[in-house]
Coordinates of C-alpha atoms in Angstrom, one line a residue:
M1 CA -0.2 0.1 0.1
T2 CA 2.8 2.7 1.0
I3 CA 4.4 1.5 -2.3
K4 CA 1.1 2.6 -4.2
K5 CA 0.9 5.5 -2.3
T6 CA 4.8 6.4 -3.0
A7 CA 4.0 5.7 -6.8
I8 CA 1.0 8.1 -7.2
A9 CA 2.8 10.8 -4.9
L10 CA 5.7 10.8 -7.8
L11 CA 3.1 10.9 -10.4
T12 CA 1.3 13.6 -9.1
A13 CA 4.5 15.6 -8.4
S14 CA 5.9 14.4 -12.2
A15 CA 2.6 16.0 -13.5
L16 CA 2.7 19.0 -11.4
T17 CA 6.1 19.6 -12.7
V18 CA 5.0 19.2 -16.6
S19 CA 2.2 21.6 -15.9
L20 CA 4.9 23.9 -14.2
S21 CA 7.3 23.6 -17.2
A22 CA 5.2 23.5 -20.1
R23 CA 1.8 24.4 -21.4
D24 CA 0.0 24.3 -24.7
Q25 CA -1.4 27.7 -24.8
I26 CA 0.6 30.9 -25.8
K27 CA 0.6 34.0 -23.6
I28 CA 0.8 37.4 -25.5
V29 CA 0.8 40.9 -24.4
G30 CA 1.4 44.3 -25.7
S31 CA 0.1 46.8 -27.9
S32 CA -3.3 47.8 -28.6
T33 CA -2.5 48.6 -32.0
V34 CA -1.1 45.4 -33.0
Y35 CA -3.6 43.6 -30.7
P36 CA -6.2 43.0 -33.5
F37 CA -3.7 41.9 -35.6
S38 CA -2.3 39.4 -33.0
S39 CA -5.5 38.2 -32.2
A40 CA -6.8 37.4 -35.8
V41 CA -3.6 35.0 -36.2
A42 CA -4.1 33.7 -32.5
E43 CA -7.9 33.2 -33.9
E44 CA -6.6 31.2 -37.2
L45 CA -4.3 28.9 -35.0
G46 CA -7.0 28.1 -32.9
A47 CA -9.0 27.0 -35.5
T48 CA -6.5 25.3 -37.9
T49 CA -4.5 23.3 -35.7
N50 CA -4.8 21.2 -32.6
Y51 CA -3.7 24.0 -30.6
P52 CA -5.5 26.0 -28.1
T53 CA -6.2 29.8 -28.9
P54 CA -3.5 31.8 -27.8
V55 CA -4.5 34.4 -25.2
V56 CA -3.8 37.7 -26.3
E57 CA -4.1 40.9 -23.8
S58 CA -3.7 44.5 -24.6
T59 CA -1.5 46.2 -22.0
G60 CA -0.2 48.3 -23.9
S61 CA 3.6 48.4 -25.6
G62 CA 5.0 49.9 -22.4
G63 CA 3.0 47.2 -19.9
G64 CA 3.8 44.5 -22.3
M65 CA 7.7 45.0 -22.0
K66 CA 7.6 45.0 -18.3
L67 CA 5.5 42.0 -18.1
F68 CA 7.5 40.2 -21.0
C69 CA 10.9 41.1 -19.3
A70 CA 9.8 39.9 -15.8
G71 CA 12.1 36.7 -16.3
N72 CA 12.1 33.2 -18.3
G73 CA 9.5 31.3 -16.0
M74 CA 6.5 30.1 -17.7
N75 CA 4.1 32.5 -15.5
T76 CA 5.5 35.3 -18.0
P77 CA 4.5 35.7 -21.7
D78 CA 6.1 34.5 -24.7
I79 CA 5.4 37.0 -27.1
T80 CA 4.9 40.6 -26.6
N81 CA 3.4 43.1 -29.3
A82 CA 4.8 46.7 -29.8
S83 CA 3.6 49.5 -32.0
R84 CA 7.3 50.8 -31.5
R85 CA 10.4 49.7 -31.5
M86 CA 12.0 48.1 -27.8
K87 CA 13.9 50.9 -26.0
A88 CA 17.4 50.4 -24.5
K89 CA 16.2 50.5 -21.0
E90 CA 13.6 47.8 -21.9
F91 CA 16.4 45.4 -23.4
K92 CA 18.7 46.3 -20.2
L93 CA 15.4 45.5 -17.7
C94 CA 15.1 41.9 -20.3
E95 CA 19.2 41.2 -19.7
K96 CA 19.1 41.8 -15.8
N97 CA 16.2 39.4 -15.5
G98 CA 18.2 36.7 -18.0
V99 CA 15.7 37.4 -20.8
N100 CA 18.7 37.5 -23.5
D101 CA 17.8 35.4 -26.2
I102 CA 14.9 37.5 -28.2
T103 CA 14.0 37.4 -31.8
E104 CA 12.4 41.2 -33.1
A105 CA 9.6 40.6 -35.9
V106 CA 8.2 43.2 -38.2
I107 CA 5.0 42.9 -39.4
G108 CA 4.1 46.1 -41.2
F109 CA 3.4 49.8 -41.3
D110 CA 0.8 51.7 -39.1
G111 CA -0.3 55.8 -39.3
I112 CA -1.5 57.2 -36.2
A113 CA -4.7 59.3 -37.0
F114 CA -5.4 62.4 -35.8
A115 CA -9.6 61.6 -35.9
Q116 CA -13.0 63.5 -35.3
A117 CA -16.5 62.6 -35.8
K118 CA -17.6 61.7 -39.6
S119 CA -20.3 64.3 -39.1
N120 CA -17.9 67.3 -38.8
A121 CA -16.5 69.2 -41.4
P122 CA -12.8 68.0 -42.6
F123 CA -9.9 69.2 -40.9
T124 CA -6.4 70.0 -41.8
V125 CA -3.7 70.8 -39.1
T126 CA 0.1 71.1 -39.5
K127 CA 2.8 68.8 -37.4
K128 CA 3.6 72.4 -35.6
Q129 CA 0.2 73.1 -34.7
L130 CA -0.3 69.7 -33.5
L131 CA 2.8 70.6 -31.3
L132 CA 1.0 73.9 -29.7
A133 CA -2.1 72.0 -29.4
V134 CA -0.5 69.2 -26.8
A135 CA 2.9 70.4 -25.6
A136 CA 3.0 71.3 -22.1
E137 CA 5.0 74.3 -22.9
V138 CA 5.3 76.3 -25.9
P139 CA 7.1 79.1 -27.5
S140 CA 5.5 82.6 -26.2
K141 CA 4.3 84.8 -28.9
D142 CA 7.3 86.6 -29.3
G143 CA 9.1 83.3 -29.6
K144 CA 11.8 84.3 -27.0
S145 CA 10.6 82.0 -24.0
L146 CA 8.6 79.3 -23.0
V147 CA 5.4 79.4 -21.3
T148 CA 2.9 77.4 -19.8
N149 CA 0.4 75.9 -22.7
P150 CA -2.6 79.1 -22.8
Y151 CA -4.1 77.7 -25.9
T152 CA -8.0 76.3 -25.5
K153 CA -9.2 76.7 -28.6
W154 CA -7.7 75.6 -32.2
S155 CA -8.3 79.2 -33.6
Q156 CA -5.7 80.5 -30.8
I157 CA -2.8 79.0 -32.3
D158 CA -3.5 80.0 -35.9
S159 CA -6.3 82.0 -37.1
S160 CA -6.9 79.9 -40.1
L161 CA -8.0 76.6 -37.8
P162 CA -11.7 77.0 -36.7
N163 CA -12.8 78.6 -33.2
R164 CA -13.3 75.0 -31.9
E165 CA -12.4 73.9 -28.3
I166 CA -9.0 71.9 -27.9
I167 CA -9.9 68.3 -26.3
I168 CA -7.8 65.2 -27.5
Y169 CA -8.6 61.9 -26.7
G170 CA -5.2 60.2 -26.5
P171 CA -3.4 56.7 -25.7
P172 CA -1.7 56.8 -21.9
K173 CA 2.0 57.0 -20.8
S174 CA 2.4 52.8 -21.1
S175 CA 0.9 53.0 -24.7
G176 CA 3.7 52.3 -27.9
T177 CA 1.4 55.2 -29.8
R178 CA 1.8 57.6 -27.4
D179 CA 5.6 56.8 -27.7
A180 CA 5.5 57.3 -31.7
F181 CA 3.4 60.0 -31.4
E182 CA 5.4 62.0 -28.8
D183 CA 8.5 61.1 -30.9
M184 CA 7.6 62.6 -34.1
I185 CA 4.9 65.4 -33.2
L186 CA 7.3 66.5 -29.9
K187 CA 10.7 65.3 -30.0
G188 CA 11.2 65.1 -33.5
Q189 CA 10.1 69.1 -33.8
T190 CA 11.4 70.9 -30.2
K191 CA 15.2 69.0 -30.7
K192 CA 15.3 71.6 -33.8
M193 CA 14.0 74.6 -31.9
P194 CA 16.1 76.8 -30.0
V195 CA 13.3 78.1 -27.6
Y196 CA 14.0 74.6 -26.4
T197 CA 17.3 73.7 -26.7
S198 CA 19.0 76.9 -25.4
L199 CA 17.2 75.7 -22.2
Y200 CA 19.1 72.5 -22.6
K201 CA 22.3 73.9 -23.3
A202 CA 22.6 76.5 -20.8
D203 CA 22.1 73.6 -17.9
K204 CA 22.8 70.2 -19.4
I205 CA 21.5 68.4 -16.1
K206 CA 18.7 70.6 -14.7
N207 CA 17.5 71.3 -18.1
K208 CA 18.1 67.8 -19.5
A209 CA 14.1 67.2 -20.8
Y210 CA 14.7 70.1 -23.1
K211 CA 16.9 68.6 -25.2
K212 CA 14.3 66.4 -27.1
Y213 CA 11.4 67.9 -25.3
K214 CA 8.0 65.4 -24.8
K215 CA 5.9 66.4 -22.1
I216 CA 2.1 66.3 -23.2
R217 CA 0.1 68.8 -21.2
T218 CA -1.8 67.3 -18.1
D219 CA -4.5 70.4 -17.6
G220 CA -7.4 68.2 -18.8
V221 CA -7.0 69.3 -22.4
Y222 CA -5.0 66.0 -23.3
V223 CA -7.2 63.2 -22.1
P224 CA -5.3 60.1 -21.4
S225 CA -7.9 57.2 -22.7
G226 CA -6.5 53.9 -21.8
E227 CA -5.7 51.1 -24.1
N228 CA -9.1 50.4 -25.6
D229 CA -8.8 52.5 -29.0
N230 CA -12.3 51.7 -29.7
L231 CA -13.4 53.9 -26.6
I232 CA -11.8 56.8 -28.2
V233 CA -13.6 56.0 -31.2
S234 CA -17.1 55.9 -29.3
K235 CA -16.2 59.6 -27.3
L236 CA -15.9 61.0 -30.8
N237 CA -18.9 60.8 -31.1
K238 CA -20.4 61.6 -27.8
N239 CA -17.9 65.0 -27.9
K240 CA -18.1 66.3 -31.6
A241 CA -15.3 69.1 -30.5
A242 CA -12.8 66.3 -29.4
F243 CA -10.6 64.4 -31.6
G244 CA -8.7 61.2 -30.9
I245 CA -5.1 59.8 -31.2
F246 CA -5.0 56.0 -32.5
G247 CA -3.5 53.5 -34.8
Y248 CA -4.9 53.6 -38.6
S249 CA -6.5 50.0 -38.3
F250 CA -9.1 51.4 -35.7
L251 CA -9.8 54.4 -38.2
M252 CA -10.5 52.3 -41.1
E253 CA -12.5 49.7 -39.2
N254 CA -14.6 52.6 -37.7
D255 CA -14.7 54.5 -40.9
D256 CA -18.6 54.8 -40.8
K257 CA -18.1 56.8 -37.5
V258 CA -15.0 58.9 -37.5
Q259 CA -12.7 60.4 -40.1
G260 CA -9.0 61.1 -40.5
A261 CA -7.6 64.9 -40.1
K262 CA -5.2 65.9 -43.0
V263 CA -1.5 66.0 -41.2
N264 CA 0.7 68.6 -43.7
G265 CA -1.8 68.4 -46.3
V266 CA -1.9 64.4 -46.4
L267 CA -4.4 62.0 -45.3
P268 CA -3.7 58.7 -43.7
T269 CA -4.2 56.0 -46.2
P270 CA -2.1 52.9 -47.1
N271 CA -0.2 54.3 -49.7
T272 CA 0.8 57.4 -47.7
I273 CA 1.6 55.5 -45.1
S274 CA 3.5 53.2 -46.8
S275 CA 5.6 55.5 -48.8
G276 CA 6.3 57.9 -45.6
K277 CA 4.2 60.7 -47.2
Y278 CA 1.7 60.7 -44.2
P279 CA 4.1 62.1 -41.3
I280 CA 2.8 60.1 -38.4
S281 CA 3.9 56.7 -39.6
R282 CA 5.8 53.6 -38.1
S283 CA 6.5 50.3 -38.0
L284 CA 4.8 47.6 -36.0
F285 CA 6.7 44.5 -34.0
F286 CA 6.3 41.8 -32.1
Y287 CA 9.0 40.0 -30.2
I288 CA 9.6 36.3 -29.4
K289 CA 11.0 35.0 -26.1
N290 CA 13.2 32.0 -27.5
S291 CA 13.6 30.5 -23.8
H292 CA 9.9 29.1 -23.8
A293 CA 10.1 27.8 -27.6
S294 CA 10.8 24.0 -26.6
K295 CA 8.1 24.4 -23.7
V296 CA 5.4 26.1 -25.7
P297 CA 5.4 23.8 -28.8
A298 CA 2.8 26.0 -30.2
M299 CA 4.9 29.2 -30.6
S300 CA 6.6 28.0 -33.9
D301 CA 3.7 27.6 -35.7
F302 CA 2.0 30.9 -34.5
V303 CA 4.8 32.6 -35.5
N304 CA 5.1 31.3 -38.9
M305 CA 1.7 31.6 -39.4
F306 CA 1.9 35.3 -38.6
M307 CA 5.2 36.0 -41.1
S308 CA 3.2 34.3 -43.6
E309 CA 2.2 35.7 -46.8
D310 CA -1.4 34.8 -46.2
M311 CA -1.0 37.3 -42.8
I312 CA 1.5 39.9 -43.7
G313 CA 1.7 39.9 -47.4
H314 CA 0.0 42.9 -49.7
D315 CA -3.2 40.7 -50.0
G316 CA -2.9 38.9 -47.0
I317 CA -6.1 39.0 -44.3
L318 CA -4.6 41.4 -42.0
G319 CA -4.5 44.1 -44.6
E320 CA -8.2 43.6 -44.6
I321 CA -8.1 44.8 -41.0
G322 CA -5.7 47.9 -41.6
L323 CA -2.3 46.3 -41.6
I324 CA -0.1 47.9 -44.3
A325 CA 2.3 45.6 -45.7
L326 CA 6.1 46.3 -46.0
P327 CA 7.8 45.9 -49.3
D328 CA 8.4 43.0 -50.9
A329 CA 12.2 43.1 -50.2
K330 CA 12.0 44.0 -46.9
R331 CA 9.0 41.3 -45.8
A332 CA 11.4 38.6 -47.3
T333 CA 14.2 39.9 -45.2
I334 CA 12.7 40.1 -42.1
R335 CA 10.8 36.7 -42.5
A336 CA 14.2 34.8 -42.9
S337 CA 15.6 36.7 -39.8
V338 CA 12.6 35.4 -37.8
A339 CA 12.8 32.1 -39.3
Q340 CA 16.1 31.7 -38.2
R341 CA 15.4 33.1 -34.8
D342 CA 18.1 36.1 -34.9
K343 CA 19.0 37.6 -31.6
I344 CA 18.2 40.9 -31.1
T345 CA 21.9 42.6 -29.4

């Protein structure tokens, strides 16, 4: 009887060890922008293979990186999605926690839409005007100093703009879309504006933030609206004065409810985004934790499916929901790199 109990105990312990060290279901976190594309691939994997449908969570690019880089344990994600490239400080966090075998996959292009309700008159804005609408500090009227942003109406920024309240629903600090917006609208412009950079040059330690200024105002004009971009879409139809910031796929998905504004005279379309003519364009990514591959067998099939022509090609399934394909040669190069599981360094 004792031998039988011992055998049962050993079998139970063995089963527990297997359950802790391996699993069938892939865990994916990260960007709300990449979420619909990752979810579509996850559903296809669940429908066409014997693997369970992967769990995909929308945590934001920054939130996803924190979870992904927490360690190699099986309670951590296998893949994280991102609407911008992994930051150096995130890679260092991964390394610190032993996550040092990571492959980067680029899946396509996306534009950041500056959108409003469909029923509104078309709106055109420049990158400089967007900067003046969202920055916490802006140049004074004489351009000689910085002041706390005083603008509450678009017409105060430029008389050619409508006399309309400035209210912008946008992504939170954890979002890769916000990172990209800050890079292209704030940092990309303020680093060339002496009214900002002169402060940095005067005291590089105290005024480090002014080297590439990116602080968004917190006085209620810019409203962080979580990682659910569909929530922003719904808010635009409740407040017709408002604008929303989100990925092009959500603009495409809701084109019966919202419309994109022209930025520097260019509307967001697949052609203008892929060519770079639309000035707020970026690439989309996911990152693979290769240390999990042998313990989560479904990962290989998921990655291969995601990177296939059927998904990310010019006529791929993901194009139907807003993903903009990379050029053929670049797509082939990245696919080969991912297939080899090239490590980022």
